[in-house]
Coordinates of C-alpha atoms and ligand atoms in Angstrom, one line a residue:
K1 CA 125.0 232.6 -17.9
T2 CA 128.5 233.4 -18.9
E3 CA 127.0 235.9 -21.4
G4 CA 125.5 238.1 -18.7
R5 CA 122.2 238.0 -16.7
S6 CA 119.6 239.3 -19.0
R7 CA 120.4 237.2 -22.1
Y8 CA 118.7 234.0 -22.9
C9 CA 120.8 231.5 -24.8
F10 CA 119.1 228.4 -26.2
F11 CA 122.1 227.3 -28.2
T12 CA 125.6 226.6 -27.3
P13 CA 128.2 229.0 -28.8
D14 CA 129.2 226.2 -31.2
M15 CA 125.7 225.8 -32.5
D16 CA 125.3 229.6 -32.7
R17 CA 128.5 229.7 -34.8
D18 CA 127.2 226.9 -37.1
V19 CA 123.9 228.7 -37.7
R20 CA 125.7 232.0 -38.4
S21 CA 128.1 230.4 -40.9
R22 CA 125.3 228.6 -42.6
E23 CA 123.4 231.8 -42.9
K24 CA 126.5 233.5 -44.3
S25 CA 126.9 230.8 -46.9
Y26 CA 123.2 231.2 -48.0
R27 CA 123.7 234.9 -48.2
D28 CA 126.9 234.5 -50.3
L29 CA 125.1 232.1 -52.6
R30 CA 122.3 234.6 -53.1
L31 CA 124.8 237.3 -53.9
A32 CA 126.6 234.9 -56.3
L33 CA 123.3 234.4 -58.2
A34 CA 122.7 238.1 -58.4
D35 CA 126.3 238.5 -59.7
C36 CA 126.2 235.3 -61.8
D37 CA 128.1 236.6 -64.8
R38 CA 131.1 237.2 -62.6
Q39 CA 130.9 234.6 -59.9
L40 CA 129.4 231.5 -61.6
M41 CA 130.9 229.6 -64.5
L42 CA 130.4 226.2 -66.1
Y43 CA 133.3 224.0 -66.9
Y44 CA 132.9 221.2 -69.4
Q45 CA 134.4 217.7 -69.3
P46 CA 134.7 215.9 -72.6
I47 CA 133.0 212.5 -73.0
H48 CA 134.6 210.2 -75.6
D49 CA 133.2 207.2 -77.6
L50 CA 135.3 204.1 -76.8
N51 CA 135.1 202.7 -80.3
D52 CA 136.3 205.6 -82.5
G53 CA 137.8 207.8 -79.8
R54 CA 135.8 210.9 -80.8
M55 CA 134.4 213.4 -78.4
V56 CA 130.6 212.8 -78.4
G57 CA 129.5 214.9 -75.5
V58 CA 130.4 217.1 -72.6
E59 CA 129.3 217.3 -69.0
A60 CA 128.6 220.7 -67.5
L61 CA 130.2 221.1 -64.0
L62 CA 129.5 224.2 -62.0
R63 CA 132.3 226.4 -60.5
W64 CA 132.0 229.4 -58.2
W65 CA 134.5 232.2 -57.9
H66 CA 133.8 233.2 -54.3
P67 CA 134.9 236.7 -53.6
E68 CA 136.7 235.7 -50.4
R69 CA 137.3 232.0 -50.8
G70 CA 138.4 231.9 -54.4
L71 CA 137.5 229.1 -56.8
M72 CA 135.1 226.5 -55.3
G73 CA 133.9 223.2 -56.7
P74 CA 130.3 222.0 -56.2
A75 CA 131.3 219.8 -53.2
G76 CA 131.8 223.1 -51.3
F77 CA 128.3 224.6 -51.9
I78 CA 125.8 222.3 -53.6
R79 CA 124.6 221.0 -50.2
S80 CA 124.0 224.5 -48.9
A81 CA 122.2 225.4 -52.1
E82 CA 119.9 222.4 -51.5
E83 CA 119.3 223.3 -47.8
S84 CA 118.6 226.9 -48.6
G85 CA 116.2 226.2 -51.4
L86 CA 118.4 228.1 -53.8
I87 CA 119.2 225.0 -55.8
E88 CA 116.2 225.6 -58.0
V89 CA 117.4 229.0 -59.2
L90 CA 120.9 227.8 -59.4
G91 CA 119.9 224.7 -61.4
E92 CA 118.0 226.9 -63.8
W93 CA 121.0 229.1 -64.3
V94 CA 123.1 226.1 -65.0
L95 CA 120.7 224.6 -67.5
R96 CA 120.2 227.9 -69.3
Q97 CA 124.0 228.5 -69.6
A98 CA 124.7 224.9 -70.7
V99 CA 122.0 225.0 -73.4
R100 CA 123.3 228.3 -74.6
D101 CA 126.9 227.0 -74.8
A102 CA 125.8 223.8 -76.5
R103 CA 124.6 225.7 -79.5
Q104 CA 128.1 226.3 -80.6
W105 CA 128.9 222.5 -80.6
P106 CA 126.4 221.0 -83.0
D107 CA 127.9 217.5 -82.8
L108 CA 127.9 217.2 -79.1
R109 CA 125.5 216.1 -76.5
V110 CA 125.5 218.2 -73.3
A111 CA 124.9 216.6 -69.9
V112 CA 123.6 218.6 -67.0
N113 CA 123.5 217.5 -63.4
V114 CA 120.1 217.7 -61.7
S115 CA 119.6 217.6 -58.0
P116 CA 116.8 215.6 -56.3
T117 CA 115.0 218.8 -55.2
Q118 CA 114.8 220.0 -58.8
L119 CA 113.5 216.7 -60.0
R120 CA 110.7 216.8 -57.4
S121 CA 109.7 220.4 -58.3
R122 CA 106.4 220.6 -60.2
Q123 CA 107.7 223.4 -62.5
F124 CA 110.9 221.4 -63.5
V125 CA 109.7 219.9 -66.7
D126 CA 108.1 223.1 -68.0
M127 CA 111.2 225.0 -67.1
V128 CA 113.3 222.6 -69.1
R129 CA 111.0 222.8 -72.1
Q130 CA 111.0 226.5 -72.0
V131 CA 114.8 226.9 -71.7
L132 CA 115.2 224.5 -74.7
S133 CA 112.7 226.3 -76.9
E134 CA 114.1 229.8 -76.0
A135 CA 117.5 228.6 -77.1
G136 CA 116.3 226.6 -80.0
L137 CA 118.2 223.5 -79.0
A138 CA 116.9 220.1 -80.0
P139 CA 115.9 218.1 -76.8
Q140 CA 118.0 215.2 -78.3
R141 CA 121.1 217.2 -77.6
L142 CA 120.4 217.4 -73.9
E143 CA 121.0 214.8 -71.2
L144 CA 120.1 215.1 -67.5
E145 CA 122.1 213.3 -64.9
M146 CA 120.5 212.2 -61.7
T147 CA 121.6 210.1 -58.8
E148 CA 120.0 206.9 -57.4
T149 CA 118.9 208.8 -54.4
A150 CA 116.9 211.1 -56.6
L151 CA 115.4 208.2 -58.5
M152 CA 114.7 206.0 -55.4
A153 CA 112.6 208.8 -54.1
A154 CA 110.7 208.1 -57.3
S155 CA 107.3 208.9 -56.0
G156 CA 104.7 209.0 -58.7
E157 CA 105.7 212.6 -59.4
V158 CA 109.4 212.0 -60.1
A159 CA 108.5 209.0 -62.3
R160 CA 106.0 211.2 -64.2
A161 CA 108.5 214.0 -64.7
L162 CA 111.1 211.4 -65.9
S163 CA 108.8 209.9 -68.5
E164 CA 107.7 213.3 -69.7
L165 CA 111.3 214.4 -70.2
R166 CA 112.1 211.2 -72.1
R167 CA 109.0 211.6 -74.2
M168 CA 110.3 215.0 -75.2
G169 CA 113.5 213.4 -76.4
I170 CA 115.7 214.3 -73.5
A171 CA 118.0 211.5 -72.4
C172 CA 118.2 210.7 -68.7
A173 CA 121.3 209.2 -67.1
L174 CA 121.8 207.5 -63.7
D175 CA 124.9 209.2 -62.3
D176 CA 127.4 207.7 -59.9
F177 CA 126.0 204.2 -60.4
G178 CA 127.1 201.9 -57.6
T179 CA 127.3 204.4 -54.8
G180 CA 123.7 204.2 -53.9
Y181 CA 121.8 201.4 -52.2
S182 CA 120.4 199.4 -55.0
S183 CA 121.7 196.1 -56.1
L184 CA 122.8 195.2 -59.6
S185 CA 119.5 193.6 -60.3
H186 CA 117.8 197.0 -60.0
I187 CA 119.4 198.2 -63.2
R188 CA 116.4 197.3 -65.3
D189 CA 114.0 199.1 -62.9
F190 CA 115.4 202.6 -63.5
A191 CA 113.7 204.4 -66.3
V192 CA 116.9 205.9 -67.7
D193 CA 118.8 205.7 -71.0
R194 CA 122.3 205.6 -69.6
I195 CA 124.2 204.4 -66.6
K196 CA 127.3 206.3 -65.5
I197 CA 129.6 203.9 -63.7
D198 CA 131.1 205.7 -60.6
R199 CA 134.8 206.3 -60.6
S200 CA 135.1 204.2 -57.4
F201 CA 134.5 201.1 -59.6
V202 CA 136.7 202.3 -62.4
N203 CA 139.4 202.7 -59.8
V204 CA 139.4 199.0 -58.9
V205 CA 139.3 197.3 -62.3
D206 CA 142.9 196.3 -61.8
T207 CA 141.7 193.9 -59.1
D208 CA 139.9 190.6 -59.9
A209 CA 136.8 191.5 -57.9
G210 CA 136.6 195.0 -59.3
A211 CA 137.0 193.8 -62.8
A212 CA 134.3 191.2 -62.4
L213 CA 131.9 193.8 -60.9
V214 CA 132.4 196.3 -63.7
E215 CA 132.0 193.5 -66.3
A216 CA 128.7 192.5 -64.7
I217 CA 127.4 196.0 -64.6
V218 CA 128.3 196.5 -68.3
S219 CA 126.7 193.2 -69.5
L220 CA 123.5 193.7 -67.4
A221 CA 123.1 197.3 -68.6
R222 CA 123.7 196.3 -72.2
A223 CA 121.2 193.4 -71.9
N224 CA 118.7 196.0 -70.9
G225 CA 119.4 198.2 -73.8
L226 CA 121.2 200.9 -71.8
C227 CA 124.2 203.0 -72.8
L228 CA 127.2 203.1 -70.4
T229 CA 129.7 205.8 -69.6
A230 CA 132.6 205.2 -67.2
E231 CA 133.6 208.1 -65.0
G232 CA 136.9 209.0 -63.6
V233 CA 139.1 207.2 -66.1
E234 CA 142.6 208.1 -65.2
A235 CA 144.8 205.3 -66.6
Q236 CA 145.4 203.8 -70.0
E237 CA 144.8 200.3 -68.6
Q238 CA 141.3 201.3 -67.3
H239 CA 140.5 202.7 -70.7
E240 CA 141.6 199.5 -72.4
F241 CA 139.7 197.3 -70.0
L242 CA 136.5 199.3 -70.4
R243 CA 136.7 199.1 -74.2
R244 CA 137.3 195.4 -74.0
V245 CA 134.2 194.7 -71.8
G246 CA 131.9 196.7 -74.0
C247 CA 131.5 200.0 -72.2
H248 CA 130.4 202.7 -74.7
E249 CA 131.9 205.9 -73.5
V250 CA 134.6 207.2 -71.1
Q251 CA 135.2 210.4 -69.2
G252 CA 138.1 211.3 -67.0
Y253 CA 141.4 213.0 -66.5
L254 CA 143.1 210.6 -68.9
L255 CA 141.2 212.3 -71.7
S256 CA 140.7 215.7 -70.2
P257 CA 139.8 217.5 -66.9
P258 CA 136.8 219.8 -67.0
V259 CA 137.7 223.0 -69.0
P260 CA 136.1 226.3 -69.9
A261 CA 133.8 226.3 -72.9
S262 CA 136.3 228.2 -75.1
Q263 CA 138.7 225.3 -74.7
I264 CA 136.1 222.7 -75.8
S265 CA 135.6 224.8 -79.0
R266 CA 139.4 224.8 -79.5
M267 CA 139.6 221.0 -79.1
L268 CA 136.8 220.6 -81.7
Q269 CA 138.6 223.0 -84.1
G270 CA 141.8 221.1 -83.7
R271 CA 139.9 218.0 -84.6
E272 CA 138.5 219.6 -87.8
T273 CA 141.9 221.0 -88.8
H274 CA 143.4 217.6 -88.3
A275 CA 140.7 215.8 -90.3
H276 CA 141.1 218.4 -93.1
Q277 CA 144.8 217.8 -93.2
Q278 CA 144.3 214.1 -93.4
S279 CA 142.0 214.4 -96.3
L280 CA 144.4 216.6 -98.3
Ligands
LIG1 P1 129.6 214.1 -61.0 O1 128.4 214.5 -61.7 O2 129.8 212.7 -60.8 O3 130.8 214.7 -61.8 C1 132.1 214.1 -62.0 C2 133.0 214.7 -61.0 O4 134.3 213.9 -61.1 C3 133.4 216.1 -61.3 O5 133.7 216.7 -60.0 C4 134.7 215.9 -62.1 O6 135.5 217.1 -62.1 C5 135.3 214.8 -61.4 N1 136.2 214.0 -62.2 C6 136.2 213.9 -63.6 N2 137.2 213.1 -64.1 C7 137.9 212.7 -63.0 C8 139.0 211.8 -62.8 O7 139.5 211.2 -63.7 N3 139.4 211.6 -61.5 C9 138.8 212.2 -60.5 N4 139.3 212.0 -59.2 N5 137.7 213.0 -60.6 C10 137.3 213.3 -61.8 P2 133.2 218.2 -59.6 O8 133.2 219.1 -60.8 O9 133.9 218.6 -58.4 O10 131.7 217.9 -59.3 C11 131.3 217.1 -58.2 C12 129.8 216.8 -58.2 O11 129.0 218.0 -58.0 C13 129.3 216.2 -59.5 O12 129.6 214.9 -59.6 C14 127.8 216.5 -59.4 O13 127.2 215.5 -58.6 C15 127.8 217.8 -58.6 N6 127.6 218.9 -59.6 C16 128.4 219.5 -60.4 N7 127.8 220.5 -61.1 C17 126.5 220.5 -60.7 C18 125.4 221.3 -61.1 O14 125.4 222.1 -62.0 N8 124.2 221.0 -60.4 C19 124.1 220.0 -59.5 N9 122.9 219.8 -58.9 N10 125.2 219.3 -59.1 C20 126.4 219.5 -59.7
LIG2 MG1 127.3 214.0 -63.3
LIG3 MG1 129.1 211.0 -61.5
LIG4 MG1 130.5 211.6 -58.9

């Protein structure tokens, strides 16, 4: 009524503002996809083997240079990509870019995050197959990371997609392990090749309870033939602990933050130069 006699208003002004800001974020995201070369970029975070210390893989992490808001991390837009349905186009862009970048690092595995919506899509497996064959990248070089939520919704279709991907030679990793609903005993039920231990667990290995929990995760996963990567490793003591209990790989600020592709190439070059000097 405050808006004048002849206007109907089903929403409160707050709700109206929410709807409009949501619509703007969808519109911005659509524009970003149309202008992807300038607005979207993948950063890569190194993943290191705990035994020999070598970089064995990288995880692709999406960044958005928003024309008004500046650099945005996925926390600021993945949800709205999901809600708007744009996640499928966005996810395909990410995969294509990551696979293309991976060709310049023949010794590395490249891990790409996949959202639950993508995994449920009927076209997903074919899209992945096509992107790999277009780029000429061996499926063994690719790993797809998915959360427990995505896998719990493992209707027949998701399960089928998963086994088809793995049959192609693509590895599947359970991301953020421990943040979902399932208990430890579910580890053997997930049809994946790797468990990524969430950083909230890595954070507490300096407590008795935290250390015991991580040790239990590691031994159960190993007993089921799974590989393990710990995420969010920030301290030398955490690194040491993870190595001691038999975790296979680590990722985190202690080793490197996510960096542009060119920097990964420089890191690998540095390693070669170093190895060459040692052999002289
Ligand atoms: P994630 O897959 O679990 O990725 C790890 C996140 O932890 C990244 O945040 C990374 O920058 C951050 N991180 C790495 N090492 C450390 C550390 O030592 N300490 C701390 N505090 N954080 C660390 P980022 O890049 O902001 O990504 C957040 C999440 O967004 C990812 O979590 C992933 O779930 C999602 N995401 C990122 N890229 C994509 C994408 O291309 N597609 C989809 N669907 N999701 C994505
Ligand atoms: Mg991930
Ligand atoms: Mg994670
Ligand atoms: Mg995470």
